[in-house]
Coordinates of C-alpha atoms and ligand atoms in Angstrom, one line a residue:
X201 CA -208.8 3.0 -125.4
X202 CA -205.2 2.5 -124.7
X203 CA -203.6 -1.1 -125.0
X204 CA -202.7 -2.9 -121.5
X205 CA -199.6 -2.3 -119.9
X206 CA -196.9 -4.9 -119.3
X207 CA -193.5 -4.5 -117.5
X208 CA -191.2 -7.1 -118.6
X209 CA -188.3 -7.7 -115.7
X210 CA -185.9 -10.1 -117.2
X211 CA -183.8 -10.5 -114.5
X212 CA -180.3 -12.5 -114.1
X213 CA -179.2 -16.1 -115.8
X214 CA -181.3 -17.5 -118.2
X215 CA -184.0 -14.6 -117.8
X216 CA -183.0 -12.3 -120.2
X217 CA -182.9 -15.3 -123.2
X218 CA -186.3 -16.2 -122.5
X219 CA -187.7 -13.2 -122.2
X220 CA -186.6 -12.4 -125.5
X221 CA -188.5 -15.3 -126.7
X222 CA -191.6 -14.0 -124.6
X223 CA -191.6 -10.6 -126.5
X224 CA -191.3 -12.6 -129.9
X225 CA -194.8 -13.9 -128.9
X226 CA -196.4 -11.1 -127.1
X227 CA -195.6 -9.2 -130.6
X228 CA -196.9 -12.4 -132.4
X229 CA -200.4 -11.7 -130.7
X230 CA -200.2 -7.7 -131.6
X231 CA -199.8 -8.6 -135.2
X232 CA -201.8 -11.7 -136.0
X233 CA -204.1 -11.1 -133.0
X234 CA -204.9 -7.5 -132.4
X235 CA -203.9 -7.7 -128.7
X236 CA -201.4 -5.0 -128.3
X237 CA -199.7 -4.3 -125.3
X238 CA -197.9 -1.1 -124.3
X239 CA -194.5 -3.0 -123.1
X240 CA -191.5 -1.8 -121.0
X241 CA -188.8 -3.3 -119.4
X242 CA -186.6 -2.7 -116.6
X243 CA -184.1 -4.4 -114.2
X244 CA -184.3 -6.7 -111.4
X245 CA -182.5 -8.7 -109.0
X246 CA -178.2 -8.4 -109.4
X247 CA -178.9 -7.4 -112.5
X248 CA -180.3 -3.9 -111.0
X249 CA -177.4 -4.4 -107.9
X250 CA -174.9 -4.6 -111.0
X251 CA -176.5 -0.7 -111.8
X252 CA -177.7 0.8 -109.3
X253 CA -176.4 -1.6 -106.0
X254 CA -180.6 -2.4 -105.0
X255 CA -182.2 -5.5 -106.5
X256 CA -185.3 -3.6 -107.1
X257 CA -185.3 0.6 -106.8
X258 CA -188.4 2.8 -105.8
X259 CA -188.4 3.9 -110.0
X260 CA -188.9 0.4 -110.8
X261 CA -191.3 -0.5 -107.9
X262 CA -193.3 2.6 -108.7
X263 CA -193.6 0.9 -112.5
X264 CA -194.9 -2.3 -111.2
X265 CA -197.3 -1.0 -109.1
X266 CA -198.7 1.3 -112.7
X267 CA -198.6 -1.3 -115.0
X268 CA -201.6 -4.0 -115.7
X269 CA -199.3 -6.7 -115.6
X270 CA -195.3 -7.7 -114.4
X271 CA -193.6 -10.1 -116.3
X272 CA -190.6 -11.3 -114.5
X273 CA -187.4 -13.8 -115.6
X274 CA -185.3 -14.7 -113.0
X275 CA -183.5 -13.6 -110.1
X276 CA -180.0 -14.7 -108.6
X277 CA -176.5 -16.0 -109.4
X278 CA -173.6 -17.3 -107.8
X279 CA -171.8 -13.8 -108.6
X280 CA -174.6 -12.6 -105.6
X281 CA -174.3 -15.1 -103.3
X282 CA -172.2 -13.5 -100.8
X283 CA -174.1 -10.2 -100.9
X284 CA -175.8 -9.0 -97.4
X285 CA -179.0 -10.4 -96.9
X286 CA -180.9 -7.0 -97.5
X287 CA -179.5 -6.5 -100.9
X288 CA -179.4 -9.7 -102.4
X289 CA -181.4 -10.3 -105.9
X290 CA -184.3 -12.4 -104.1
X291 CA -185.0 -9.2 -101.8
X292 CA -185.9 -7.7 -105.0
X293 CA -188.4 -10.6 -105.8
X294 CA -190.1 -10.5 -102.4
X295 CA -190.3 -7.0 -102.2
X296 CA -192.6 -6.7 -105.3
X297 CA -194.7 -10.0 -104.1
X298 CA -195.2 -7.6 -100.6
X299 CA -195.5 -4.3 -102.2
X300 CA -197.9 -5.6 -104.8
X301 CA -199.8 -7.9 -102.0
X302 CA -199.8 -11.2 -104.4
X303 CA -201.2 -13.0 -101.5
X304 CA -202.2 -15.9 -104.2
X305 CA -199.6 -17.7 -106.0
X306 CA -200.7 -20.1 -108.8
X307 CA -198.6 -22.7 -109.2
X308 CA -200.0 -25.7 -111.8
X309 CA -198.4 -28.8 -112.4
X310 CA -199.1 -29.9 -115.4
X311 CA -198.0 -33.3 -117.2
X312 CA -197.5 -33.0 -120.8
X313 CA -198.0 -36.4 -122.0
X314 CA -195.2 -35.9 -124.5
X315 CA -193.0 -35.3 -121.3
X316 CA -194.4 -38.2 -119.3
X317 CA -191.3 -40.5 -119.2
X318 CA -189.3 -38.1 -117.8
X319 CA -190.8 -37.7 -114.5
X320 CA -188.8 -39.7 -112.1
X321 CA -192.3 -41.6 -110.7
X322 CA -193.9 -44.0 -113.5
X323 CA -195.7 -43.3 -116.5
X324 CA -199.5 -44.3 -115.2
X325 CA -199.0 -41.8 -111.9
X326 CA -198.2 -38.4 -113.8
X327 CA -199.5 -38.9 -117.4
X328 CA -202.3 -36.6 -117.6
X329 CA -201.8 -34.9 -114.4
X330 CA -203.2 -31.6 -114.0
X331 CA -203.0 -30.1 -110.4
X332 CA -202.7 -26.2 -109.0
X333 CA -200.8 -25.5 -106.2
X334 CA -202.6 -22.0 -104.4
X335 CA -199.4 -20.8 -102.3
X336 CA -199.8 -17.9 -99.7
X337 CA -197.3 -15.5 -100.7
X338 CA -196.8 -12.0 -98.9
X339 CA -196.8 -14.0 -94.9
X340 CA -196.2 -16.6 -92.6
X341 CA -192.4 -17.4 -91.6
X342 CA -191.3 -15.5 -94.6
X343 CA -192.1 -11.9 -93.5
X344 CA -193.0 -12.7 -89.4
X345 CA -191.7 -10.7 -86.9
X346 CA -189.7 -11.0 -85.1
X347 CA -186.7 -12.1 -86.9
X348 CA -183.0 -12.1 -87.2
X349 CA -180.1 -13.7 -85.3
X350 CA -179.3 -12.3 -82.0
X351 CA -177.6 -13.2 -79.0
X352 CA -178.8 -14.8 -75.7
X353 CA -177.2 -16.1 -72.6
X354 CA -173.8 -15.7 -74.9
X355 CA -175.2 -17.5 -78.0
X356 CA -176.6 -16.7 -81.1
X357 CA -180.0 -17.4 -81.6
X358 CA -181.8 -17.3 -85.3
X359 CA -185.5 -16.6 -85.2
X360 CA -188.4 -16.4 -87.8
X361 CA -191.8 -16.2 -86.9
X362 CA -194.7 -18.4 -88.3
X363 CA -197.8 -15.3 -88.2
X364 CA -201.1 -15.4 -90.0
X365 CA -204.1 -13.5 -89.7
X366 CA -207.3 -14.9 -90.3
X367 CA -207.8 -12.2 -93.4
X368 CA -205.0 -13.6 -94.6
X369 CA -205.7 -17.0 -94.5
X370 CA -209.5 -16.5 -95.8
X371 CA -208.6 -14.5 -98.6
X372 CA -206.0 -16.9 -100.2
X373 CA -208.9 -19.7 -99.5
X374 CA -211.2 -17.8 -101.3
X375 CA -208.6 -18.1 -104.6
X376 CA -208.5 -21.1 -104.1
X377 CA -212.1 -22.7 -103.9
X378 CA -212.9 -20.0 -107.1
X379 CA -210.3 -21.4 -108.8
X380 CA -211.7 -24.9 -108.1
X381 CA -215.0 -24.4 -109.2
X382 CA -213.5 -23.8 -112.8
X383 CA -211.5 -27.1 -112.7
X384 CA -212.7 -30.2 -110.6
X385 CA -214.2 -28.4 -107.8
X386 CA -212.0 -30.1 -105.3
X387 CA -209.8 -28.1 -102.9
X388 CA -207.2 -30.0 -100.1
X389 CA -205.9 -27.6 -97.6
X390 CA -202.5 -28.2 -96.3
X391 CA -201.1 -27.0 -92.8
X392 CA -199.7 -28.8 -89.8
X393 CA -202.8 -28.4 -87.5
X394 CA -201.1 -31.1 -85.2
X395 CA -197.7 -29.4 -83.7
X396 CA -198.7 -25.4 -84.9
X397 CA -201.3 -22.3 -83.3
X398 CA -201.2 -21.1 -86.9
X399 CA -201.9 -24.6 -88.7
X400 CA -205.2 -24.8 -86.3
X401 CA -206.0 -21.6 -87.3
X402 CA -205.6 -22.0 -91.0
X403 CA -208.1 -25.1 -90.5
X404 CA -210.2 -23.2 -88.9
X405 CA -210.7 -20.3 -91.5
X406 CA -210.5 -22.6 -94.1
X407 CA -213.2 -24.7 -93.2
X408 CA -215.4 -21.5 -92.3
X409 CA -214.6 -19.4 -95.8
X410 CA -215.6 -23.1 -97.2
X411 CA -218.6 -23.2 -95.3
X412 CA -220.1 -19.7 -95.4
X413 CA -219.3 -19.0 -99.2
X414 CA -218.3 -22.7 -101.1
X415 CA -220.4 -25.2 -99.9
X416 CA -220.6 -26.7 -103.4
X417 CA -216.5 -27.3 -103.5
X418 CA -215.7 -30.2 -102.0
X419 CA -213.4 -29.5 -99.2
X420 CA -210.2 -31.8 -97.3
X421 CA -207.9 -31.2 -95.2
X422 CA -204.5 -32.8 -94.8
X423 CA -201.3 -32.3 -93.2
X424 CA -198.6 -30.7 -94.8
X425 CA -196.5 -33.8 -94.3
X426 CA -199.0 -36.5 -95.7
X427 CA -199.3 -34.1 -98.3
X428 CA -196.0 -34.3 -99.4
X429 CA -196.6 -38.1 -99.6
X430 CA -199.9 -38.4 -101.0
X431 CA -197.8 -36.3 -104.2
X432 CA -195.6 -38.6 -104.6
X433 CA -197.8 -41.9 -104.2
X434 CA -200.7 -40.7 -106.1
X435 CA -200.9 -36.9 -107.3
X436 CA -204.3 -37.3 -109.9
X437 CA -206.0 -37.4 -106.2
X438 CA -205.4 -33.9 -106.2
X439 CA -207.1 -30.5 -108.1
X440 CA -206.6 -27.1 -106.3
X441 CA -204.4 -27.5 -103.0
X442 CA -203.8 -24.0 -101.0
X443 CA -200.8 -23.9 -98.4
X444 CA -199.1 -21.4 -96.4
X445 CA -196.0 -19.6 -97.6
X446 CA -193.0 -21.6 -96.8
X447 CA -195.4 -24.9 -97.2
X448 CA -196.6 -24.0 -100.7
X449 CA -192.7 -23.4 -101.7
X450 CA -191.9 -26.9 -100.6
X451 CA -194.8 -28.6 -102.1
X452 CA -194.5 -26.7 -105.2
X453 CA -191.0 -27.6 -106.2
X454 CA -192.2 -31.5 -105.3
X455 CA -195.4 -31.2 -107.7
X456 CA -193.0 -29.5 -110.4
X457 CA -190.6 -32.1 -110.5
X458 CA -193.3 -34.9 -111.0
X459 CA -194.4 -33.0 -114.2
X460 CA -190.8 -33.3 -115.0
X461 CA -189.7 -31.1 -116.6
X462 CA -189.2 -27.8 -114.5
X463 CA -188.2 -26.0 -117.9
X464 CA -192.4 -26.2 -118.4
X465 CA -193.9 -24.7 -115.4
X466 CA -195.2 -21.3 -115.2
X467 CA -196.7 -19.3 -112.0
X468 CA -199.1 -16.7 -111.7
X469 CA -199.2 -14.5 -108.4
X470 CA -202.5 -12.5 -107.5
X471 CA -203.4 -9.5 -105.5
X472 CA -206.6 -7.8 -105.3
X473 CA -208.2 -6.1 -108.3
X474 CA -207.0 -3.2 -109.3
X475 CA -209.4 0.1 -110.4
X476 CA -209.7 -1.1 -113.7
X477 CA -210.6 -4.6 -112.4
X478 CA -208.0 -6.5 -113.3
X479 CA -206.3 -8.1 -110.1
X480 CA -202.2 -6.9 -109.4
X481 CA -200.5 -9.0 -110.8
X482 CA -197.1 -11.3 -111.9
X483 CA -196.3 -13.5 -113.7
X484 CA -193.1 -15.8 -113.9
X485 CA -191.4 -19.3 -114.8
X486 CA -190.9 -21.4 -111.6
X487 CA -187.1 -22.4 -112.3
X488 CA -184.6 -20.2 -111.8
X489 CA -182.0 -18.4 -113.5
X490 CA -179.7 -21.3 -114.1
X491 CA -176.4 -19.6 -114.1
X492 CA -174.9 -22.5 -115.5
X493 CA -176.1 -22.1 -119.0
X494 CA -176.7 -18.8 -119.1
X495 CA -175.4 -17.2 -121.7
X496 CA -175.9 -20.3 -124.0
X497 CA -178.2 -20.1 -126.0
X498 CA -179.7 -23.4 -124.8
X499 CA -182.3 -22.5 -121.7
X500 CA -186.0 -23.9 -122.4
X501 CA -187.7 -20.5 -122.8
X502 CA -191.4 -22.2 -122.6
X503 CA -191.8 -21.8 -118.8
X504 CA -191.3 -18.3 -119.4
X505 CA -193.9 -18.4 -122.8
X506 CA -196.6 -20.2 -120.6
X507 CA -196.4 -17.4 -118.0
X508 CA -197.4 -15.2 -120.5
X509 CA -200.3 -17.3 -121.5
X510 CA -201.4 -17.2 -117.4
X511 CA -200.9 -13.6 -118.0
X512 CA -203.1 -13.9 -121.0
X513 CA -206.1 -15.5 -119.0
X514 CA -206.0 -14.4 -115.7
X515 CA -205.0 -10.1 -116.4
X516 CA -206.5 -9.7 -120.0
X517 CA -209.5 -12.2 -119.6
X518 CA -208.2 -13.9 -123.0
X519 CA -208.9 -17.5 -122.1
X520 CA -209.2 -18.2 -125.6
X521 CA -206.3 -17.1 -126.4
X522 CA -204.0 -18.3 -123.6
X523 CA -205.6 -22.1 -124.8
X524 CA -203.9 -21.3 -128.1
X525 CA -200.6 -20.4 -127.1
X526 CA -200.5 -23.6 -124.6
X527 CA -202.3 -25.7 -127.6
X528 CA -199.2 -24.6 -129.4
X529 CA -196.3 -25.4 -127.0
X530 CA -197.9 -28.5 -126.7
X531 CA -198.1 -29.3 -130.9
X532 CA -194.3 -28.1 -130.4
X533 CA -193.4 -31.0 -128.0
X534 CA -195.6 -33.8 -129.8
X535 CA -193.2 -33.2 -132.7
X536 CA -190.4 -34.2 -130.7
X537 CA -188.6 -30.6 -130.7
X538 CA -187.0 -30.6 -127.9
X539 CA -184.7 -28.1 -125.4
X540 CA -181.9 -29.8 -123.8
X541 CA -183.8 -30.2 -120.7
X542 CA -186.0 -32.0 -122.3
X543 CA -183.5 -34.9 -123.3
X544 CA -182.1 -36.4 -120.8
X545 CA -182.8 -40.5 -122.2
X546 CA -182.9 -40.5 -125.5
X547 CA -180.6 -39.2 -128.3
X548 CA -181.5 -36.6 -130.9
X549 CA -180.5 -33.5 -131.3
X550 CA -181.8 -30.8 -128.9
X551 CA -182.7 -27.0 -129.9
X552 CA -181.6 -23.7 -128.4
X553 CA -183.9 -21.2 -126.6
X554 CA -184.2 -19.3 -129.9
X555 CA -185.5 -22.4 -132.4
X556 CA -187.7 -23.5 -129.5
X557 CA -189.3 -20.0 -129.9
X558 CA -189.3 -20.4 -133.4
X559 CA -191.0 -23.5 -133.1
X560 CA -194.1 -22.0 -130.7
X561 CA -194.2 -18.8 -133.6
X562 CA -194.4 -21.2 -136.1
X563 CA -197.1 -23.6 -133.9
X564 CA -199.5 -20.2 -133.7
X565 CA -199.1 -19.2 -136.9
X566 CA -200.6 -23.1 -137.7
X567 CA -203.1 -22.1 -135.5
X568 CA -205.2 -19.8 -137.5
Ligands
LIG682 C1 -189.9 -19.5 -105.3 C2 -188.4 -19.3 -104.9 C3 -188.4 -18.1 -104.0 C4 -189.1 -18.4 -102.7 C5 -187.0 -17.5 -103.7 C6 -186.2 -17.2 -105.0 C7 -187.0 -16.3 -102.8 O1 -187.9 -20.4 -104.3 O2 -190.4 -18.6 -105.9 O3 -190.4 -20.6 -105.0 O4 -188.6 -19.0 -101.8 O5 -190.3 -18.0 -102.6
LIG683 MG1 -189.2 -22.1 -104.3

């Protein structure tokens, strides 16, 4: 049997740094573990404009559509920001979420407890939090048509359009409430059923996917608005909450900063399974591709390392292992080794993108 397939799409800023930390562990695992994976790598973003003036070309698409798994780094860069629209690093991003159909994007928000005090909300509300956002990602007001800026009556007019269909909404529900019934069991759907067509409808499907197929999840419905308050006042209320697209990206970013630490999160988007079973997938950090200490040596690569370990247990069915590799980031931080992200009160001496790897390496090796 041949070993799974991984394309590795480092990407701009910071990306490239921790992905070189990522291989160090994927290798780790072929060695010590026996999980080999056939790895290639490839551009994305400005860092495939830079080459070949696309964020993403059809070669590379092609790639990600072959392969059992993407990992990707980080897109964008103020060198980028003036580019059109159509060619801008992002495009790249949301042309593979579209192309691959990674309808469900796993976003957890996880406190370490080691990281506790540096969440801006108090100790008691995010110490042990453990929440997953479920974020539609190839519709709604992100890919609606129509759209553009146009003129009318003289003036310019910018439109998006807010579209789902009910497939769409029941699939991503459907993640969701499975997901749940391997955590807490609880699911809280998020919309704005009060002002939007599509918020009713995404009620509606919800409640009937719930009803038909999950009657043993417990099921709520809140919204999106309340949602973003109920986070900040009291976030262990929460397990699995699904969203729409441009919901999910705002509630995301909210949950990750209780957690924290940004330089922590990982994200996991989902299509359907593939021939072989496995579902398309990609995998990435949530932050971005910090241009301002790019280059430096000093960007938290762990994100990026617990990306991998959602790679580990959602594409290669390695639960086992993924629990290791997170059981070792967090040995890392109870030691007190810390990226400079990860100091912002008190003093010590922080570690660069390449000890923190050495560190993890060193954790798994402990592990055995
Ligand atoms: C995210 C990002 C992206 C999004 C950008 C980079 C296109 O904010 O993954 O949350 O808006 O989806
Ligand atoms: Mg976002």
């Amino acid at each position: 049997m041949s070993n799974p397939s991984l394309l590795i799409l480092p990407g701009d800023g910071i990306g490239p740094e921790v992905m070189a930390e990522v291989r160090r562990i994927i290798d780790w695992f072929g060695d010590r573990r026996g999980l080999r994976f056939d790895v290639s790598e490839d551009l994305v973003g400005g860092a495939a404009w830079d080459v070949h003036g696309t964020p993403l070309t059809d070669a590379t698409m092609a790639k990600a559509q072959a392969v059992d798994a993407v990992l990707l780094g980080a897109v964008g860069g103020p060198k980028y920001d003036t580019l059109d629209f159509a060619v801008k690093p992002e495009r790249g991003l949301l042309r593979l979420r579209k192309e691959m159909d990674l309808y469900a994007n796993l976003r957890p928000a996880q406190c370490f407890d080691a990281l506790a005090d540096f969440s801006s909300l108090k100790r008691e509300v995010v110490a042990g939090l453990d929440i997953m956002i479920v974020r539609e990602l190839t519709s709604g007001v992100y890919f609606g048509e129509p759209r553009g800026i146009f003129t009318e009556g003289g003036a310019r007019v910018g439109i998006n359009t807010q579209r789902y269909t009910e497939g769409e909404i029941a699939r991503v529900a459907r993640s969701a409430f499975e997901l749940a019934r391997r955590r807490r069991n609880r699911v809280c759907s998020m919309e704005k059923a009060n002002v939007m067509e599509s918020g009713v409808l995404w009620r509606q499907v919800v409640q009937e996917v719930h009803d038909a197929e999950y009657p043993d999840v417990e099921l709520s419905h809140m919204y999106a608005d309340a949602g973003a308050m109920q986070l900040t006042r009291w976030p262990k209320q929460f397990d699995v909450i699904v969203t729409d697209n441009l919901f999910g990206d705002l509630l995301s970013d909210l949950a990750a900063m209780l957690t924290g630490s940004l330089g922590m999160l990982p994200s996991a988007s989902l299509g359907a399974p593939m021939e072989n079973g496995r579902p398309k997938a990609l995998y990435e950090p949530v932050h971005g591709s910090a241009p301002d200490i790019a280059g430096q040596g000093k960007a938290n690569p762990c994100a990026c390392i617990l990306s991998f370990a959602m790679a580990l247990r959602y594409s290669f069915d390695q639960g086992g292992e993924a629990d290791r590799l997170e059981r070792a980031v967090q040995a890392v931080l109870d030691r007190g080794i810390r990226t400079a992200d990860l100091m912002q009160k008190e003093g010590g001496r922080p570690v660069g993108t390449r000890a923190m790897g050495d560190a993890v390496l060193a954790a798994l090796e402990a592990s055995l």
